[in-house]
mmCIF file of C-alpha atoms in Angstrom:
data_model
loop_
_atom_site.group_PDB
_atom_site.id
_atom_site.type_symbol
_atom_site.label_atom_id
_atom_site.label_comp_id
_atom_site.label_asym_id
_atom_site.label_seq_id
_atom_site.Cartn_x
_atom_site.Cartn_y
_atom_site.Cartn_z
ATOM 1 C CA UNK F 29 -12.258 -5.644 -5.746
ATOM 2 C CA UNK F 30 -15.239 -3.153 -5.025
ATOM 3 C CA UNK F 31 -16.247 -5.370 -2.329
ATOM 4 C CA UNK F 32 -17.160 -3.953 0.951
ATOM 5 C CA UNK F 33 -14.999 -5.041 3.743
ATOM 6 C CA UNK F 34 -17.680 -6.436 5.817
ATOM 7 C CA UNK F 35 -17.718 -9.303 3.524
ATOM 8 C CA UNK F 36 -14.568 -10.965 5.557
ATOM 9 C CA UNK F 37 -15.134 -9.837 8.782
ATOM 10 C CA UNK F 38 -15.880 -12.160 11.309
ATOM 11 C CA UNK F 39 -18.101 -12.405 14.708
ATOM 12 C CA UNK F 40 -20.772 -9.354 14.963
ATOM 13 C CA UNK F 41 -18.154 -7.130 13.200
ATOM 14 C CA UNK F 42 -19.573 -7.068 9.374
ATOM 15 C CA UNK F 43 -22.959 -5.818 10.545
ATOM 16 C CA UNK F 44 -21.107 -2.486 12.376
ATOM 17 C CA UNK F 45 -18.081 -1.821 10.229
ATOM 18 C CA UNK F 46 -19.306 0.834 8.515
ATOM 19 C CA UNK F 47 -20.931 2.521 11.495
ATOM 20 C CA UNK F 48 -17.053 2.208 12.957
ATOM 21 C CA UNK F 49 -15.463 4.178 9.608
ATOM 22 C CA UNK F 50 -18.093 6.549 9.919
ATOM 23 C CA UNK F 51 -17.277 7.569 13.553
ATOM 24 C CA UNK F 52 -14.295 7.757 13.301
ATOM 25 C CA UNK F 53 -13.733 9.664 10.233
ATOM 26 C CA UNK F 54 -16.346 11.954 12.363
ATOM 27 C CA UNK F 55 -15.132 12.193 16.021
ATOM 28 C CA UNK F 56 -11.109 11.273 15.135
ATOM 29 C CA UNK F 57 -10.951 9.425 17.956
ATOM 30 C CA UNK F 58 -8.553 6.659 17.303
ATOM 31 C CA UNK F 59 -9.591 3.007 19.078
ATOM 32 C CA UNK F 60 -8.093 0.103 16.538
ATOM 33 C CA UNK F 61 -6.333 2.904 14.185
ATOM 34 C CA UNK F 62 -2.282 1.966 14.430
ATOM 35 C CA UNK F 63 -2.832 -0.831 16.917
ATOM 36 C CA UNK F 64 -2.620 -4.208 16.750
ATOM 37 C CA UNK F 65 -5.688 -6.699 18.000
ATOM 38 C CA UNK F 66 -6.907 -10.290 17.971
ATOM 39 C CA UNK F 67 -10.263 -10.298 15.662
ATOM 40 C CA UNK F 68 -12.374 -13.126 13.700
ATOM 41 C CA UNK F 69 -12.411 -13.153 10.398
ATOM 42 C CA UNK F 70 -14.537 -15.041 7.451
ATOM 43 C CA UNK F 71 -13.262 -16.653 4.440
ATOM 44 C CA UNK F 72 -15.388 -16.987 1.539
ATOM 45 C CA UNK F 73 -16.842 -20.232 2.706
ATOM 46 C CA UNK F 74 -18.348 -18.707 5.493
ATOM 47 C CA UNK F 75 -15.463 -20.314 8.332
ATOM 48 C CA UNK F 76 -14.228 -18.217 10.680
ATOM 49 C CA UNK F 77 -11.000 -18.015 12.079
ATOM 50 C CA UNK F 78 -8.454 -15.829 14.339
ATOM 51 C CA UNK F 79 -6.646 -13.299 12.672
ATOM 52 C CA UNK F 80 -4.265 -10.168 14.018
ATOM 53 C CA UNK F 81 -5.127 -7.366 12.629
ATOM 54 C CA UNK F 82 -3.125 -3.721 12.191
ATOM 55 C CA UNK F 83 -4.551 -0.930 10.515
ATOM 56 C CA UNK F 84 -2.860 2.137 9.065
ATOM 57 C CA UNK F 85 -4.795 5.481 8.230
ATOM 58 C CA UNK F 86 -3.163 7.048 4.531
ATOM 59 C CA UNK F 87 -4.053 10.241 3.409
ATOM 60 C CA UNK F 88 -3.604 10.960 -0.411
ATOM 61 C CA UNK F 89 -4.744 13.693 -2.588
ATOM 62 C CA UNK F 90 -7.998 11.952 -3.131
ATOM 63 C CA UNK F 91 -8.712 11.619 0.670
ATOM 64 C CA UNK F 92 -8.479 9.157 3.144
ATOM 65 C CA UNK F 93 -7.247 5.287 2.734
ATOM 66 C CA UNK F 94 -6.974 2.425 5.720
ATOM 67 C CA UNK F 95 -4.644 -0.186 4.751
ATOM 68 C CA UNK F 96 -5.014 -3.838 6.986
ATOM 69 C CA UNK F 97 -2.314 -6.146 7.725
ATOM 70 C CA UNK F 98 -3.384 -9.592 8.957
ATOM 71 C CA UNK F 99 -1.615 -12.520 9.666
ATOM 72 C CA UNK F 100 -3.688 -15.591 10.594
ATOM 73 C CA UNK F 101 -3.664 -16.780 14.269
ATOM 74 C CA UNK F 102 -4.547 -20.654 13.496
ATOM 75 C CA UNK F 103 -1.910 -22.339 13.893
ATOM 76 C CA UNK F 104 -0.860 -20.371 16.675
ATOM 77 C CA UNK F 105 -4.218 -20.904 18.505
ATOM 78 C CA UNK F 106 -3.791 -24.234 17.786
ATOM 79 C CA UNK F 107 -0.261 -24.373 19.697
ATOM 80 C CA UNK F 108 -1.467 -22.505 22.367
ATOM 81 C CA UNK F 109 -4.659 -24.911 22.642
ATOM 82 C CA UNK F 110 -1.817 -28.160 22.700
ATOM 83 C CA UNK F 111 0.234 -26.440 25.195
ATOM 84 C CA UNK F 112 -2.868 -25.537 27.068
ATOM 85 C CA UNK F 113 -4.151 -29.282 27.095
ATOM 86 C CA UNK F 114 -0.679 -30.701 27.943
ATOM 87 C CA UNK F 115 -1.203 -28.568 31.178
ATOM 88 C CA UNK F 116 -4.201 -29.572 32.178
ATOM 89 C CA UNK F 117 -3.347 -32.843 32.251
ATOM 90 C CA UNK F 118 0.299 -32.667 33.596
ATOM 91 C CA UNK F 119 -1.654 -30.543 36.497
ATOM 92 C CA UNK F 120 -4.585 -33.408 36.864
ATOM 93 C CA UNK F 121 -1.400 -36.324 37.151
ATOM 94 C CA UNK F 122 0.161 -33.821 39.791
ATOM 95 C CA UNK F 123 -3.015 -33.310 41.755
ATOM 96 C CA UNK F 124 -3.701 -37.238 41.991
ATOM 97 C CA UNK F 125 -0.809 -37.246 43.973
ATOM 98 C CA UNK F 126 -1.869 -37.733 47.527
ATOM 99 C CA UNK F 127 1.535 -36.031 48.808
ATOM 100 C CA UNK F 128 2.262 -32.468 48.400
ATOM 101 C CA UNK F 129 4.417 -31.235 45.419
ATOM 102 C CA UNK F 130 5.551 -27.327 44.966
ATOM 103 C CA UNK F 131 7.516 -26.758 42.112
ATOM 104 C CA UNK F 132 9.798 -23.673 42.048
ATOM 105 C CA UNK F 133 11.617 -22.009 39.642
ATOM 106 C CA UNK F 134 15.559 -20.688 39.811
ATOM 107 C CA UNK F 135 14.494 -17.580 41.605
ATOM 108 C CA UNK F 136 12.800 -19.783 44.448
ATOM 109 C CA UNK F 137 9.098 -18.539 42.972
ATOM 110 C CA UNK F 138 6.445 -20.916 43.442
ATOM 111 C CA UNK F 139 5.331 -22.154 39.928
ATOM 112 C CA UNK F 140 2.950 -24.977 40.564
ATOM 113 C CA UNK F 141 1.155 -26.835 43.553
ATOM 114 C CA UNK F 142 -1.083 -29.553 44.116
ATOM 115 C CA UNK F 143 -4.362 -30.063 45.591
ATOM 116 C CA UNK F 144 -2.801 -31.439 48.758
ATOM 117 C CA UNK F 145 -0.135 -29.464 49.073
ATOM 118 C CA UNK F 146 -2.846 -26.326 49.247
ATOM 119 C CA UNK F 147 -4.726 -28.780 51.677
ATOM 120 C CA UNK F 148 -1.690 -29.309 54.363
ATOM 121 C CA UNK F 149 -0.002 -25.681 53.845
ATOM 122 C CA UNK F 150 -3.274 -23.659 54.059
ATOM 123 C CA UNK F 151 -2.672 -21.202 51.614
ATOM 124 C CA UNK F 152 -4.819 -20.947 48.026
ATOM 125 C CA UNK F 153 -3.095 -21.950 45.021
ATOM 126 C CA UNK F 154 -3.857 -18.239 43.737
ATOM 127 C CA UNK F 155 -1.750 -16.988 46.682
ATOM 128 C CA UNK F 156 1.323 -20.041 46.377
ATOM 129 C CA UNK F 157 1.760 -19.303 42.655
ATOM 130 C CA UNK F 158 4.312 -16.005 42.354
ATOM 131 C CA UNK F 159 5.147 -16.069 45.945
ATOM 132 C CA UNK F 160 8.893 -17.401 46.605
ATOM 133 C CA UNK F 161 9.202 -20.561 48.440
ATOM 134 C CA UNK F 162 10.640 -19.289 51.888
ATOM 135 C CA UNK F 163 6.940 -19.104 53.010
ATOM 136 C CA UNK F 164 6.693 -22.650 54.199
ATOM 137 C CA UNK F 165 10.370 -22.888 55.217
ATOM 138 C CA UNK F 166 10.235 -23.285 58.911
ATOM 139 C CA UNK F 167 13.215 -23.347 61.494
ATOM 140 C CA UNK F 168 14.819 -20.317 60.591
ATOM 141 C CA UNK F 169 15.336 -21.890 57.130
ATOM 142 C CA UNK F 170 13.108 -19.340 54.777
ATOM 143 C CA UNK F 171 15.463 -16.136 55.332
ATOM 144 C CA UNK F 172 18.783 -18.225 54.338
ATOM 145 C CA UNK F 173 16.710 -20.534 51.411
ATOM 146 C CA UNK F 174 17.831 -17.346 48.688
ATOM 147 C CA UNK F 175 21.562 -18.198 50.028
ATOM 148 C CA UNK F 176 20.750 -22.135 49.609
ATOM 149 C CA UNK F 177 19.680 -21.897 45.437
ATOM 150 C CA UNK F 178 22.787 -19.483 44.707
ATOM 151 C CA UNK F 179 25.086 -21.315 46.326
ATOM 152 C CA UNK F 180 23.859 -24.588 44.382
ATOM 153 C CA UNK F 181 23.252 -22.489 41.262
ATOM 154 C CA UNK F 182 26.867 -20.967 41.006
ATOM 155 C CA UNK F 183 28.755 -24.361 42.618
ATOM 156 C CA UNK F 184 26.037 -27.116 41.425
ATOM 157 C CA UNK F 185 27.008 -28.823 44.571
ATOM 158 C CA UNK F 186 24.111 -30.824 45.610
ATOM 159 C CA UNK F 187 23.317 -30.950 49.673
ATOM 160 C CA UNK F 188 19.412 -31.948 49.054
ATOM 161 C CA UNK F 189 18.846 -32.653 45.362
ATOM 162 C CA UNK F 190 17.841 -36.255 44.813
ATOM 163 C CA UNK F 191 17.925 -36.434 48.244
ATOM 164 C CA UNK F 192 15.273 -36.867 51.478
ATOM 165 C CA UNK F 193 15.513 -35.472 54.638
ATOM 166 C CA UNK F 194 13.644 -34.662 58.045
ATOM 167 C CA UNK F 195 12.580 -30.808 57.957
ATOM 168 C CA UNK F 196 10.590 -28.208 59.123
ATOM 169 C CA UNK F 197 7.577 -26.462 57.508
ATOM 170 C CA UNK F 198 5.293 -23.828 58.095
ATOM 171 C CA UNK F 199 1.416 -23.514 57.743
ATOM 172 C CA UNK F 200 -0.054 -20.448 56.875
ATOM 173 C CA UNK F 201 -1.234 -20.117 60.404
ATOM 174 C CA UNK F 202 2.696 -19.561 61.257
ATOM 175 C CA UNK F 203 2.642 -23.204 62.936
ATOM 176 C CA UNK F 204 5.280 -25.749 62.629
ATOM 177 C CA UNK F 205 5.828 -29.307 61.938
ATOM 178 C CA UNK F 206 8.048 -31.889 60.965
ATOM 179 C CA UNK F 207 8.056 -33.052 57.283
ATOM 180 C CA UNK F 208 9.727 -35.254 54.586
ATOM 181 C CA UNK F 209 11.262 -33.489 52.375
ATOM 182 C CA UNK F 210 12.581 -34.356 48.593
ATOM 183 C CA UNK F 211 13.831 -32.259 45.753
ATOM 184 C CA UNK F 212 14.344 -33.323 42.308
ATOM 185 C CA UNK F 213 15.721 -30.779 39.586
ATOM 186 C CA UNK F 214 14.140 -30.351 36.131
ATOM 187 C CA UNK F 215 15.764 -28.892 32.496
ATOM 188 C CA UNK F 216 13.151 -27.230 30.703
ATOM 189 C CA UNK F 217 14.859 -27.424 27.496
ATOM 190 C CA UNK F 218 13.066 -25.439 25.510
ATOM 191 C CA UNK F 219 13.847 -22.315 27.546
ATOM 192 C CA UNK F 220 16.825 -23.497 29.347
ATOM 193 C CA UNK F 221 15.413 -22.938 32.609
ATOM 194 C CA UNK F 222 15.718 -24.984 35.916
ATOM 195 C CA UNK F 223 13.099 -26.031 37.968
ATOM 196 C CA UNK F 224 12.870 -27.330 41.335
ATOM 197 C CA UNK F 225 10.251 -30.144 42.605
ATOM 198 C CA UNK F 226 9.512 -30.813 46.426
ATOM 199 C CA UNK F 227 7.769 -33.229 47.562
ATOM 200 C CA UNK F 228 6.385 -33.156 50.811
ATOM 201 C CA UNK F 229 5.453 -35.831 53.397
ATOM 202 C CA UNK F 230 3.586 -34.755 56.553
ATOM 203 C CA UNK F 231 5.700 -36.576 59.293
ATOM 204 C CA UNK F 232 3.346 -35.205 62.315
ATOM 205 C CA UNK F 233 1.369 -38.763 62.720
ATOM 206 C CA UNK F 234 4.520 -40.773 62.018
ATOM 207 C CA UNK F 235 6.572 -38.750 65.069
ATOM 208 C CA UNK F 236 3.228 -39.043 67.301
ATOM 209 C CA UNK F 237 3.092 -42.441 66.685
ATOM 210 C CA UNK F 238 6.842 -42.421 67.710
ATOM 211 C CA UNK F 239 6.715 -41.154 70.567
ATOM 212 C CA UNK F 240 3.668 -43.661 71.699
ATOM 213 C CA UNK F 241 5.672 -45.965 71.239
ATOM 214 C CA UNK F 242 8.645 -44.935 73.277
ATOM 215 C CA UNK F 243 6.107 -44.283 76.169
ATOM 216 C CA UNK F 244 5.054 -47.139 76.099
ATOM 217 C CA UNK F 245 7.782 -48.721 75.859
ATOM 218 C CA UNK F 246 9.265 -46.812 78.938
ATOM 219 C CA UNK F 247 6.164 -48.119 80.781
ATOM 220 C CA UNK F 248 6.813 -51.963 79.764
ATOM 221 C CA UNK F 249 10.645 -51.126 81.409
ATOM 222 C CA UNK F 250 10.008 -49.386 84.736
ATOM 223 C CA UNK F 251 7.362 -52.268 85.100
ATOM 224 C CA UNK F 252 9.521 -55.167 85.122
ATOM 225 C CA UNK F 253 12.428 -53.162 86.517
ATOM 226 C CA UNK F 254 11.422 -50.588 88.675
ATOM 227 C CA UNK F 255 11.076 -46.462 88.158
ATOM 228 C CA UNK F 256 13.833 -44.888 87.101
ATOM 229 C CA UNK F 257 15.635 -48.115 86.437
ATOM 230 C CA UNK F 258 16.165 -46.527 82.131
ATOM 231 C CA UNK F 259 15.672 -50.563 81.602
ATOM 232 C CA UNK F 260 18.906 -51.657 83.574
ATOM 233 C CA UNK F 261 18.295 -55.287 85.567
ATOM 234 C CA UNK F 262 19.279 -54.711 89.108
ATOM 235 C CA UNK F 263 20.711 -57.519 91.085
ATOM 236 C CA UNK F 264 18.262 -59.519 93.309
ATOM 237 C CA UNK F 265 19.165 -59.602 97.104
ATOM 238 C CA UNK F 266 18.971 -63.258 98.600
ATOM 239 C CA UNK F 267 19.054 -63.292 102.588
ATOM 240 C CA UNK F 268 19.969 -67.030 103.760
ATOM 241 C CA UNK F 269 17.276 -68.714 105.836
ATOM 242 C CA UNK F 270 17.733 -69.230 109.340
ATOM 243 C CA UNK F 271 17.976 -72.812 108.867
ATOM 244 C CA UNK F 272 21.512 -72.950 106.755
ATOM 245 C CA UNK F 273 23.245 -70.960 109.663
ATOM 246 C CA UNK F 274 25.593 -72.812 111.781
ATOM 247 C CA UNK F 275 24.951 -75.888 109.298
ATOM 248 C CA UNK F 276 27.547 -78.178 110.812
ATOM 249 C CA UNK F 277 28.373 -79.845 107.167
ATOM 250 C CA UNK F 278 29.816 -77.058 106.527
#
């Protein structure tokens, strides 16, 4: 009691409180006055640490009181620093992954991406994360994907979950290309929401590689049977010498 205030506040604060009360009490103009902010505070062993802090202006007969509420923000910081790290490395695991993944959430919005899937798609991971999935969806696919999640979401029947198949996706450039695609559903239970992971496998080199092979297969045919022949063995023509005519053994 009959301290001055400065004595707990925190940062460059203590140094300037006073100068704050007096400008205010002189221009009115309200900045932290019924508000609540995020400030450092001191203990009495000199630590700092995070506190919110909401101040109230009281006038009484004797003039003008400010009354503080704070509530320390440790432990919260400390939460938010845990959740924070968790993050960072669930992201660095995701981006070792030399396949794409996109995770979505139930509204189709893109939530998360890795370094490769940024790499094969084109697009930033600043413009993937908030924009809904239907922007890689090629063949026709990302006007109807909105349909796809409600209909699984109200009838949980699964068509793709758990599941790979052959696909197209599209590049930022609006090109394209075949892909692998498989989707996995997760339960985040601590908000109840539902997630979506695809992964992504880049089939272009696989179906060029594909069709090399059929070529050149197609050439090993029509040389040992002929042009046109699809690979079907045509019957050899043998014309008798002129010797086994009239062969009187017969």
């Amino acid at each position: 009691m009959g301290e001055n205030i400065s004595i707990i506040c925190g940062g460059n604060h203590a140094a300037k409180h006073d100068r704050y009360i007096a400008k205010y009490l002189e221009t009115g103009v309200t900045k932290i006055m019924g508000k609540k902010r995020e400030v450092p505070a001191r203990k009495k062993d000199g630590t700092e640490f995070p506190v919110e802090l909401g101040i109230k202006e009281i006038k009484t007969e004797d003039g003008v009181v400010f009354s503080a509420f704070i509530k320390d923000l440790t432990q919260q910081k400390e939460q938010e620093r845990q959740i924070r790290l968790r993050e960072c490395i669930t992201q660095a695991a995701v981006d070792s992954s030399f396949d794409p993944m996109i995770q979505i959430d139930d509204h189709g919005v893109i939530v998360s991406v890795n370094k490769a899937a940024v790499a094969l798609f084109g697009w930033s991971r600043e413009e993937f994360i908030g924009s809904n999935i239907s922007m890689i969806c090629g063949d026709g696919h990302g006007a109807h994907h909105g349909a796809y999640m409600a209909r699984y979401l109200e009838t949980g029947q699964k068509r793709i979950i758990g599941r790979k198949r052959p696909t197209k996706a599209r590049r930022k450039d609006g090109k394209e290309f075949d892909v692998e695609l498989g989707v996995q559903e997760v339960h985040d239970e601590a908000t109840g929401r539902r997630y979506f992971c695809g992964y992504i496998r880049d089939m272009t080199t696989h179906k060029m590689q594909q069709k090399k092979m059929m070529r050149h297969e197609s050439s090993i045919k029509e040389e040992f049977f002929g042009p046109g022949s699809g690979g079907k063995k045509t019957p050899l023509s043998i014309s008798p010498s002129s010797s086994d005519v009239g062969n009187g053994d017969a």
